[in-house]
Coordinates of C-alpha atoms in Angstrom, one line a residue:
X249 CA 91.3 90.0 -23.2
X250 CA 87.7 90.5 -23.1
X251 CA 86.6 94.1 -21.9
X252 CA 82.8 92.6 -20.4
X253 CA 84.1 93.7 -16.7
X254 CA 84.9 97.5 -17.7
X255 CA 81.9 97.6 -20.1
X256 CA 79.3 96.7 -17.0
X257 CA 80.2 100.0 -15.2
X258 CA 80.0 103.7 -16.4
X259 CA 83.2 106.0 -15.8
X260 CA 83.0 108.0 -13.0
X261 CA 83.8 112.2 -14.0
X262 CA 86.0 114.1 -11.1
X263 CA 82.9 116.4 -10.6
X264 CA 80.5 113.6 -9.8
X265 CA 83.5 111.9 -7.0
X266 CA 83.0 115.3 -5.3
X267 CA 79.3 115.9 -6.1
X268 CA 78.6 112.6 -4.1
X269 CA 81.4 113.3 -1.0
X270 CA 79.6 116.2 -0.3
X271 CA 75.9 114.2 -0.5
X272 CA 77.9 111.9 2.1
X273 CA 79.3 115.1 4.2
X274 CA 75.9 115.6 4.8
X275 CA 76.1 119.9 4.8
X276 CA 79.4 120.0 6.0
X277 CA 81.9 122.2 4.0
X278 CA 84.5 120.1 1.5
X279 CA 86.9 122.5 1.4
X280 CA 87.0 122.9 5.3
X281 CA 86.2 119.6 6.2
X282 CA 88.7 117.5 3.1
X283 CA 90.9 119.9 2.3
X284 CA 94.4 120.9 4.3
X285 CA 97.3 122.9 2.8
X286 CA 100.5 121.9 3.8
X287 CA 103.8 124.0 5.0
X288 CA 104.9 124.1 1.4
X289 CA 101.5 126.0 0.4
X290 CA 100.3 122.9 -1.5
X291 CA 96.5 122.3 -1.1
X292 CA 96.2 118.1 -0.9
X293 CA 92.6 117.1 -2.1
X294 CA 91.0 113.9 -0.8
X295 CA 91.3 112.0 -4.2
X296 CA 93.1 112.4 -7.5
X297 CA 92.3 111.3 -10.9
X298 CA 94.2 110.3 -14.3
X299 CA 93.1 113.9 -15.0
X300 CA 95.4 115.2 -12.1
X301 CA 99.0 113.3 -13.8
X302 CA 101.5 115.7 -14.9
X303 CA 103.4 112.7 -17.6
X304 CA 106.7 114.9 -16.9
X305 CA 109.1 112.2 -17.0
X306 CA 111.3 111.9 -14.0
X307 CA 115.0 111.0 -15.0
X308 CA 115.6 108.2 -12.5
X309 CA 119.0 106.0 -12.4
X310 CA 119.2 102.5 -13.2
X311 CA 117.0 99.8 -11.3
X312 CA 118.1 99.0 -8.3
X313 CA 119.3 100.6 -5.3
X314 CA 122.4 100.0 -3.2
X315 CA 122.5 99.2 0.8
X316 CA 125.0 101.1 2.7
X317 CA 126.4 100.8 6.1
X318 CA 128.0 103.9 7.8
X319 CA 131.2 103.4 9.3
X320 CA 133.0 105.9 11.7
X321 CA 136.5 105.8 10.9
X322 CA 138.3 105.5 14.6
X323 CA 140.8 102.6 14.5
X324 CA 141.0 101.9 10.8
X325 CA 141.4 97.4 11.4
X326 CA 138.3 97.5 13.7
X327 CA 136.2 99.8 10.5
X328 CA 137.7 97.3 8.0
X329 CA 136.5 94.3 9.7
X330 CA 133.1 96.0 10.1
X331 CA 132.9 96.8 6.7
X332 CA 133.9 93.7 5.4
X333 CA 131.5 91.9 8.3
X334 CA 128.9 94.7 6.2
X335 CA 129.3 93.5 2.9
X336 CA 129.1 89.8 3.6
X337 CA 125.7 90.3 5.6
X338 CA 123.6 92.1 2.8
X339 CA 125.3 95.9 2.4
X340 CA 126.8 96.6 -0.8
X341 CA 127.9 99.9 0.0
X342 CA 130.2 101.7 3.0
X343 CA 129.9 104.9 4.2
X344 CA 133.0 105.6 6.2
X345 CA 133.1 109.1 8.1
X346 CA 136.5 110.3 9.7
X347 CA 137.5 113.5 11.6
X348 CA 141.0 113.1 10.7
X349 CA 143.3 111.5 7.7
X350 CA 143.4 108.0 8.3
X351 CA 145.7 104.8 6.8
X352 CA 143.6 104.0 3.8
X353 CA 145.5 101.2 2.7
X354 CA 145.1 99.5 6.2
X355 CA 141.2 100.5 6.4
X356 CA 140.5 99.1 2.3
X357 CA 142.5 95.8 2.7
X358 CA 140.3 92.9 1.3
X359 CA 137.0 95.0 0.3
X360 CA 136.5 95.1 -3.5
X361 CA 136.8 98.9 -4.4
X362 CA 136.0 98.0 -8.5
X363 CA 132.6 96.7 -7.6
X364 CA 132.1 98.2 -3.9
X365 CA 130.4 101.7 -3.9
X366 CA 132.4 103.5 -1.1
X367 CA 131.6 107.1 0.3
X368 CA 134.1 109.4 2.2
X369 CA 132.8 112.0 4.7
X370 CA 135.7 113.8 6.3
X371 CA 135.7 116.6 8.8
X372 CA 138.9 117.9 7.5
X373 CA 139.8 119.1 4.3
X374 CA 143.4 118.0 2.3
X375 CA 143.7 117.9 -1.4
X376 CA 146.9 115.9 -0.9
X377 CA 145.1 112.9 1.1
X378 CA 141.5 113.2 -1.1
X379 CA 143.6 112.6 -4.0
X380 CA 146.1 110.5 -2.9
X381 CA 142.8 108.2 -1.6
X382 CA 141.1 108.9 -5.1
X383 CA 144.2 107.3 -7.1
X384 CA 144.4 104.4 -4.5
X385 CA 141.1 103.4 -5.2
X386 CA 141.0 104.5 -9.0
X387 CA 137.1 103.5 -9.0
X388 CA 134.1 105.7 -10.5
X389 CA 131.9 104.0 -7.7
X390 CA 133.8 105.9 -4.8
X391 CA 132.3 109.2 -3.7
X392 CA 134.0 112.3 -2.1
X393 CA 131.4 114.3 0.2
X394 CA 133.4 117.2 -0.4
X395 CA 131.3 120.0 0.3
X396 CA 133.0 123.8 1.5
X397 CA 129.7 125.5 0.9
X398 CA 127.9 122.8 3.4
X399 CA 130.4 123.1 6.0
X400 CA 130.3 126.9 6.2
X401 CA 126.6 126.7 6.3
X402 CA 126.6 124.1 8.9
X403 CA 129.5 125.2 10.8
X404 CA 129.6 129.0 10.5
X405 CA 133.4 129.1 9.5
X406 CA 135.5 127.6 6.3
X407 CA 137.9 125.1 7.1
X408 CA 140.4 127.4 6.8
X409 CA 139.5 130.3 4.9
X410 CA 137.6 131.4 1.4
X411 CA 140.9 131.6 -0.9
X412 CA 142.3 128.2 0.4
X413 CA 139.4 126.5 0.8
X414 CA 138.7 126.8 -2.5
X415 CA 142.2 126.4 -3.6
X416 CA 141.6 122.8 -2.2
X417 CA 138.6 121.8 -3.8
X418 CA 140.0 123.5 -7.0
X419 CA 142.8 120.7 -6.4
X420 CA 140.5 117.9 -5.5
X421 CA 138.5 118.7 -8.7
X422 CA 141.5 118.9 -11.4
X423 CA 141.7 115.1 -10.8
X424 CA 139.4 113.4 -8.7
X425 CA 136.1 111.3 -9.9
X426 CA 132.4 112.7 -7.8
X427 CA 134.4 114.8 -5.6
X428 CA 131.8 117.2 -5.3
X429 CA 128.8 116.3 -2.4
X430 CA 125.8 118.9 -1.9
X431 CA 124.9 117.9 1.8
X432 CA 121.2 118.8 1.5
X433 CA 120.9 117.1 5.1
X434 CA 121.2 119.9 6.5
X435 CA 118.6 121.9 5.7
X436 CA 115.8 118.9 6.4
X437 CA 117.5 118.4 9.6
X438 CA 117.2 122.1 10.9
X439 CA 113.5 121.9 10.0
X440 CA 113.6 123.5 6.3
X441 CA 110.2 123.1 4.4
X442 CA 110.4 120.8 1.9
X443 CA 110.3 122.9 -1.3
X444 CA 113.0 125.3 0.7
X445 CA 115.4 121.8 1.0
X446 CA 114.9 121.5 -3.1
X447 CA 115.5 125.2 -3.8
X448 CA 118.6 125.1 -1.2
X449 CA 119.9 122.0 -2.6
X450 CA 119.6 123.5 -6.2
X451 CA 121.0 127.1 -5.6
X452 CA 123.8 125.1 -3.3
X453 CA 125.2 123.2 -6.6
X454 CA 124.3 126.3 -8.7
X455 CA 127.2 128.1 -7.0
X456 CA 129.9 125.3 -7.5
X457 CA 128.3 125.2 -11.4
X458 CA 129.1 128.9 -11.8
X459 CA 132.2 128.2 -10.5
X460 CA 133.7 125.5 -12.0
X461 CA 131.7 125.3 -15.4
X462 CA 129.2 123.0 -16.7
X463 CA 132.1 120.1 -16.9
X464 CA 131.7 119.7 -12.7
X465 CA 128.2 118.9 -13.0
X466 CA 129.2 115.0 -13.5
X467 CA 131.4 115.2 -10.8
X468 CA 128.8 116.4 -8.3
X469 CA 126.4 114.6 -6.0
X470 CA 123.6 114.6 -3.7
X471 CA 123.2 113.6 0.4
X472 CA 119.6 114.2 1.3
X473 CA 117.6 113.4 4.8
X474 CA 114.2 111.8 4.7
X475 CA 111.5 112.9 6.4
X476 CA 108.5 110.8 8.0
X477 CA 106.0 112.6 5.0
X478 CA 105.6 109.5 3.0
X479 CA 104.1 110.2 0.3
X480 CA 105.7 114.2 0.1
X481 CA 109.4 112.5 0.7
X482 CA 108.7 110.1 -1.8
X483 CA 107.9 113.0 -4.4
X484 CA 111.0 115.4 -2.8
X485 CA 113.1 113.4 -4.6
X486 CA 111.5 112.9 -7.9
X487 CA 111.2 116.8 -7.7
X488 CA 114.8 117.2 -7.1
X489 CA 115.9 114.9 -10.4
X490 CA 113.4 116.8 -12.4
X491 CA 114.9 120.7 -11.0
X492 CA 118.6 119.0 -11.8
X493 CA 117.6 118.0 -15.2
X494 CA 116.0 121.4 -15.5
X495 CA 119.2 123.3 -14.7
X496 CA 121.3 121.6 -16.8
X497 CA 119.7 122.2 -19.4
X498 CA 120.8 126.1 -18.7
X499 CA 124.1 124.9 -18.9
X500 CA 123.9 122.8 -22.1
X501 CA 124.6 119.7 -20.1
X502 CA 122.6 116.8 -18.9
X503 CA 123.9 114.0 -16.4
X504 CA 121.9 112.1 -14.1
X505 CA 121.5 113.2 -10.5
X506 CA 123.3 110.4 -7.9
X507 CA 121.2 110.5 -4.6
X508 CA 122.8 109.4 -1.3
X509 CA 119.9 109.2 1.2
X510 CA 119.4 108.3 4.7
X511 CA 116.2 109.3 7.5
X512 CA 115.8 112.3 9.3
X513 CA 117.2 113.0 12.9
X514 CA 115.0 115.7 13.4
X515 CA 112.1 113.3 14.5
X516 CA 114.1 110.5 16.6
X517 CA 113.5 110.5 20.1
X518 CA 115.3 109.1 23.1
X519 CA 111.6 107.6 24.9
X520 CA 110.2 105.1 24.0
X521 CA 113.2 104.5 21.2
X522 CA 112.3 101.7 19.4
X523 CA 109.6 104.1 18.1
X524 CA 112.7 105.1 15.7
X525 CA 112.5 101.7 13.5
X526 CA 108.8 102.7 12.5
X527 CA 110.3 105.8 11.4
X528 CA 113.6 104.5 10.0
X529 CA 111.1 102.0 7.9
X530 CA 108.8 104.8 6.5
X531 CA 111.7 107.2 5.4
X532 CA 113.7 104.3 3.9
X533 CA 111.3 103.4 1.7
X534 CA 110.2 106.8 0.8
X535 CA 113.8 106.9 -0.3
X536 CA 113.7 103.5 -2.0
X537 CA 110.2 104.6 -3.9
X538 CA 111.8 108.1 -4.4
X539 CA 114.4 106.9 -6.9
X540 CA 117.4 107.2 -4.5
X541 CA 120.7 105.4 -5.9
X542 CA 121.8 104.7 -2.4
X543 CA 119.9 104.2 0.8
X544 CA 122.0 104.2 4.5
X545 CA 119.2 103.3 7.4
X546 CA 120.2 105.0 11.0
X547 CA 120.0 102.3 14.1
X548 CA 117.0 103.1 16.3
X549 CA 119.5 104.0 19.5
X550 CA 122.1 106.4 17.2
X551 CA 121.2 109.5 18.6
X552 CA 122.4 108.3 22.3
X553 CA 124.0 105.1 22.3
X554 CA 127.6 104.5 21.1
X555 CA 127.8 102.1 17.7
X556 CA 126.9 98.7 18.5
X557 CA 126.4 95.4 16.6
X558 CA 122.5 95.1 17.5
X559 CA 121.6 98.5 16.2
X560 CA 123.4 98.3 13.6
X561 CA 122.4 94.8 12.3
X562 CA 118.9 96.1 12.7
X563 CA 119.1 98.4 10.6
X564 CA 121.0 97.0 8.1
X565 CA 118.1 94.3 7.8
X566 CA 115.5 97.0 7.8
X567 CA 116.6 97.6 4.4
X568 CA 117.3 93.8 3.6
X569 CA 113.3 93.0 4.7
X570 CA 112.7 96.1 2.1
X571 CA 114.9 95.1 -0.7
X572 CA 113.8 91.5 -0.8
X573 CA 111.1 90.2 1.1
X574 CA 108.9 93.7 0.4
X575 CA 110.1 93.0 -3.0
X576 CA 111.2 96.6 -3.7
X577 CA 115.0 95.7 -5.5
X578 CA 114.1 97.6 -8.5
X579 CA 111.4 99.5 -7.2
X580 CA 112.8 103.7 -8.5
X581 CA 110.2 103.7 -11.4
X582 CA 106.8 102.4 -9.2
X583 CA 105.8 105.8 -8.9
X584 CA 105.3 106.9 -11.9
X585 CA 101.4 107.4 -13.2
X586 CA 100.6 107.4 -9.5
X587 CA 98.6 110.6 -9.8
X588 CA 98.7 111.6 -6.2
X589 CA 102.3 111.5 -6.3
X590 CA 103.0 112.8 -9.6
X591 CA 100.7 116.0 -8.7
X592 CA 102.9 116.7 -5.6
X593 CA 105.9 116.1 -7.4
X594 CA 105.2 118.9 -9.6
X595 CA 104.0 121.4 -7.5
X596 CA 106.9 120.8 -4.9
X597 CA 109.3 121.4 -7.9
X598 CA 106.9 124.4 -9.3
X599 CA 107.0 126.2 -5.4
X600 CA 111.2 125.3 -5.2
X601 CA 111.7 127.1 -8.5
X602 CA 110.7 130.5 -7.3
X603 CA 112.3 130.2 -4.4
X604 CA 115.5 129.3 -6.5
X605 CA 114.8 131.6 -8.8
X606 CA 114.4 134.2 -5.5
X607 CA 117.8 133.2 -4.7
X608 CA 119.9 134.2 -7.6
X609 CA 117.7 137.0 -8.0
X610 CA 119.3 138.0 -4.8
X611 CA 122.7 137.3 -5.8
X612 CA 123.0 133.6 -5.4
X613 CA 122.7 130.7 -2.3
X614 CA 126.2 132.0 -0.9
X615 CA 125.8 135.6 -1.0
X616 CA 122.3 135.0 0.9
X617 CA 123.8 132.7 3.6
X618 CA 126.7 135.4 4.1
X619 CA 123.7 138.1 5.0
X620 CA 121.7 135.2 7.2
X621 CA 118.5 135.3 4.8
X622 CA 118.8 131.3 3.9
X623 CA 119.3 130.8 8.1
X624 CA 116.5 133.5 8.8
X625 CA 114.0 131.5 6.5
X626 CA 115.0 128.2 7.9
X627 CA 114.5 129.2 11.0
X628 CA 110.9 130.7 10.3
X629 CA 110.3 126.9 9.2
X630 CA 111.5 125.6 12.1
X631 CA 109.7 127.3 14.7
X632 CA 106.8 126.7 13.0
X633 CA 107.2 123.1 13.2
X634 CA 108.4 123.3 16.6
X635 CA 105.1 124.7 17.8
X636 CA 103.0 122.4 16.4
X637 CA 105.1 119.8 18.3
X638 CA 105.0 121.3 21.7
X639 CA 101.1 122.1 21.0
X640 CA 100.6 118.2 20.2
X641 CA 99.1 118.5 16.5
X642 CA 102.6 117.4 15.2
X643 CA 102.6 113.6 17.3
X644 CA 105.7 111.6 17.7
X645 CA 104.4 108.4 19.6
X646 CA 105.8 108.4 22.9
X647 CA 107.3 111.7 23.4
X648 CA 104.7 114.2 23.3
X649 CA 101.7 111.7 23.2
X650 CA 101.0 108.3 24.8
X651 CA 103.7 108.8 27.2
X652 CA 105.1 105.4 28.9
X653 CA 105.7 107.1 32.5
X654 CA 107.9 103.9 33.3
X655 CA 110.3 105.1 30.6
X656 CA 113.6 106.0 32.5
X657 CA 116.8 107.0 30.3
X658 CA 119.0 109.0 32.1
X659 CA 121.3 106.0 33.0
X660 CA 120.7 105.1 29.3
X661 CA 122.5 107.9 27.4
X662 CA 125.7 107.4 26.0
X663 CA 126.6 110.2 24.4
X664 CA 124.5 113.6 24.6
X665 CA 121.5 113.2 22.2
X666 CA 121.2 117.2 22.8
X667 CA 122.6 119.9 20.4
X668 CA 125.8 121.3 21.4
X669 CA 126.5 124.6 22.4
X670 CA 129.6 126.3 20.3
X671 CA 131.6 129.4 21.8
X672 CA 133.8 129.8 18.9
X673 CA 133.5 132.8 16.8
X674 CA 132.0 131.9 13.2
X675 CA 131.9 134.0 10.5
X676 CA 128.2 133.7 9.7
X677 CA 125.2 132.3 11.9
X678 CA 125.3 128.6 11.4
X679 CA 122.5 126.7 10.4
X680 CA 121.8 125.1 13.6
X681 CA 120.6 121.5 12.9
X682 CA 118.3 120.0 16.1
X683 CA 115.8 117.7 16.8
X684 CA 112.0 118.5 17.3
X685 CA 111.9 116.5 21.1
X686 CA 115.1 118.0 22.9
X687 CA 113.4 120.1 25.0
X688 CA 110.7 118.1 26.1
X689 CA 113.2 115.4 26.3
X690 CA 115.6 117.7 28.8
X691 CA 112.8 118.2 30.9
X692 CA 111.4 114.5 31.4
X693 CA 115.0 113.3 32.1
X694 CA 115.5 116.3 34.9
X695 CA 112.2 115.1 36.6
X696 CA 113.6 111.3 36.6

């Protein structure tokens, strides 16, 4: 291949680029006028260059990336038809949820567990039904979101208490395959900073490491939220796989990092609702371009309509439109050498490290959500983010700007898109998980 077209034009140093933006800013300041540092503390310049790349290799799974539909377990022959309706219009994965044990034989009948990979989110926690599910399906493509740590943290109580709580998972462990989930969700969804998410996430699986042993790591995996931040959502999760390989290493393992991931609710709104596939698009291909393993898409009326075949159909083809027609099947790897992306992925996993390292410094992620520092810090995030929104410099179309005044919902909602109020007595502050528009939204819908 001839090199005529290269050897026609001079290479172009990083000092000249900026030498000539500021000719073109004509005396205004670069570093005021270009330059903006982020929540995380990381400084984002108006162009990169090959000289910016890291090379660190991210550790990303094997091409391709599985669509899942979420399925809440309620009358176990009306979830099986949906999930086999699912899998024969484009997913290849189920997420079933359930709030109590359920007839699994009943709810499995005619789905192919070997080759079908099936999550379990329960709101209860039995050793005696995990496993007896586990040995039913006898698949390594089934995944238990098992998580005691997350539900405290989310919750404010165990399920039951510390010593049987982990008497259970202890159970679950001894003999079931990926038992172990790290619901990182909730941090992103109760408005953590990004490189507080990766450090949370981290320190979260670090306690169920010192716990169990190195041997566990296989049998733990990862639930993350995705943000609207494209480009920084898209390098959250590189970050992650690179801080997993990096603890491991501490342990003298190594096993690749299995990431479940699905968009935000902190930024869906009830007006102007259809807002939400915009949204659902960007973070699902964040996720895709992020190197996620699995990729569930959230209907663009979730947050206050009951489950219904449109919204979910549309989301499911969301992901469809993204997988095939936007030609991103095997798309985990495209980011690497981008040097924008490769420069945030190492300073988000640089600025996550100290705080991890902050963390077991102070005696680990559970002895720091027992004394309220992780909620405290979290909640320093989110009220920052919160005033931005209700001061307009953080925009979500058609909620706090452009408002469609003809856009009534009160006789639309539901269920209550609002965050519950708990009078139960919890052990520890809860980390209250709420989205950015609820206020605003409670006060449009009063003046209705």
């Amino acid at each position: 291949m001839s090199n005529y077209l290269f050897d026609e034009f001079n290479g172009v140093s990083p000092a000249e680029w900026k030498q000539q933006i500021q000719v073109d800013l004509k005396g205004a300041d670069y570093n005021e006028t270009l330059l903006w540092k982020t929540e995380e503390g990381i400084t984002v310049k108006p162009f990169y260059t090959k000289e910016d790349r890291t090379n660190t290799k991210v550790n990303t799974p094997q091409k391709g990336f599985a669509i899942c539909q979420s399925i809440f377990i309620d009358d176990e022959k009306k979830a099986n038809a949906f999930a086999i309706d699912s899998l024969q219009r484009g997913a290849s994965s189920i997420h079933f949820l359930a709030k109590k044990e359920f007839d699994y034989k009943t709810l499995l009948k005619g789905i192919d567990t070997e080759n079908t990979t099936i999550y379990f989110s329960f709101d209860f926690l039995s050793s005696e039904f995990t496993k007896g599910l586990a040995s039913f399906i006898n698949s390594d493509k089934c995944y238990f979101n098992t998580d005691i740590i997350g539900h405290l943290a989310s919750s404010g109580n165990w399920y039951s208490n510390l010593k049987n709580d982990h008497t259970q998972l202890e159970e679950i462990v001894k003999t079931t395959k990926n038992a172990i989930c790290i619901n990182a969700s909730i941090y992103q969804n109760a408005g953590a900073t990004i490189t507080q998410q990766l450090a949370y996430a981290l320190a979260h699986a670090n306690e169920y490491l010192n716990h169990f042993g190195s041997t566990v790591a296989s049998n733990i995996h990862f639930n993350f939220s995705v943000g609207s931040n494209y480009f920084f959502e898209i390098a959250k999760l590189r970050a992650f796989r690179i801080l997993w390989d990096s603890l491991l290493k501490e342990y003298n393992t190594d096993t690749t990092a299995h990431i479940f991931a699905e968009p935000s609710k902190r930024n869906k709104t009830i007006y102007d609702y259809n807002v939400n596939m915009l949204r659902t698009t960007s973070e699902c291909m964040s996720a895709i371009l992020g190197g996620a393993n699995t990729v569930s898409n959230s209907s663009y009326d979730k947050i206050f309509h009951q489950p219904n075949e449109f919204g979910e159909r549309i989301s499911r083809n969301q992901l469809l439109i993204l997988q095939q027609e936007s030609e991103l099947a095997e798309a985990q790897n495209i980011a690497d050498g981008a040097y924008y992306i490769e420069t945030i992925t190492q300073q988000l996993a640089q600025k996550a490290l100290e705080i991890f390292k902050q963390i077991e410094q102070g005696g680990g992620f559970l002895k720091q959500l027992k004394e309220g520092v992780i909620q405290r810090k979290i909640k320093e995030s989110a009220d920052k983010e919160q005033q931005l929104f209700d001061s307009g410099e953080l925009v979500l179309l058609g909620t706090n700007k452009i408002q469609n005044e003809n856009d009534k919902m009160k006789n639309d909602l539901e269920v209550s898109p609002f965050l519950k109020i708990r009078n139960e007595k919890t052990l520890i502050q809860p980390i209250i998980q709420k989205r950015l528009s609820e206020k605003l939204e409670q006060e449009r819908l009063q003046d209705e």
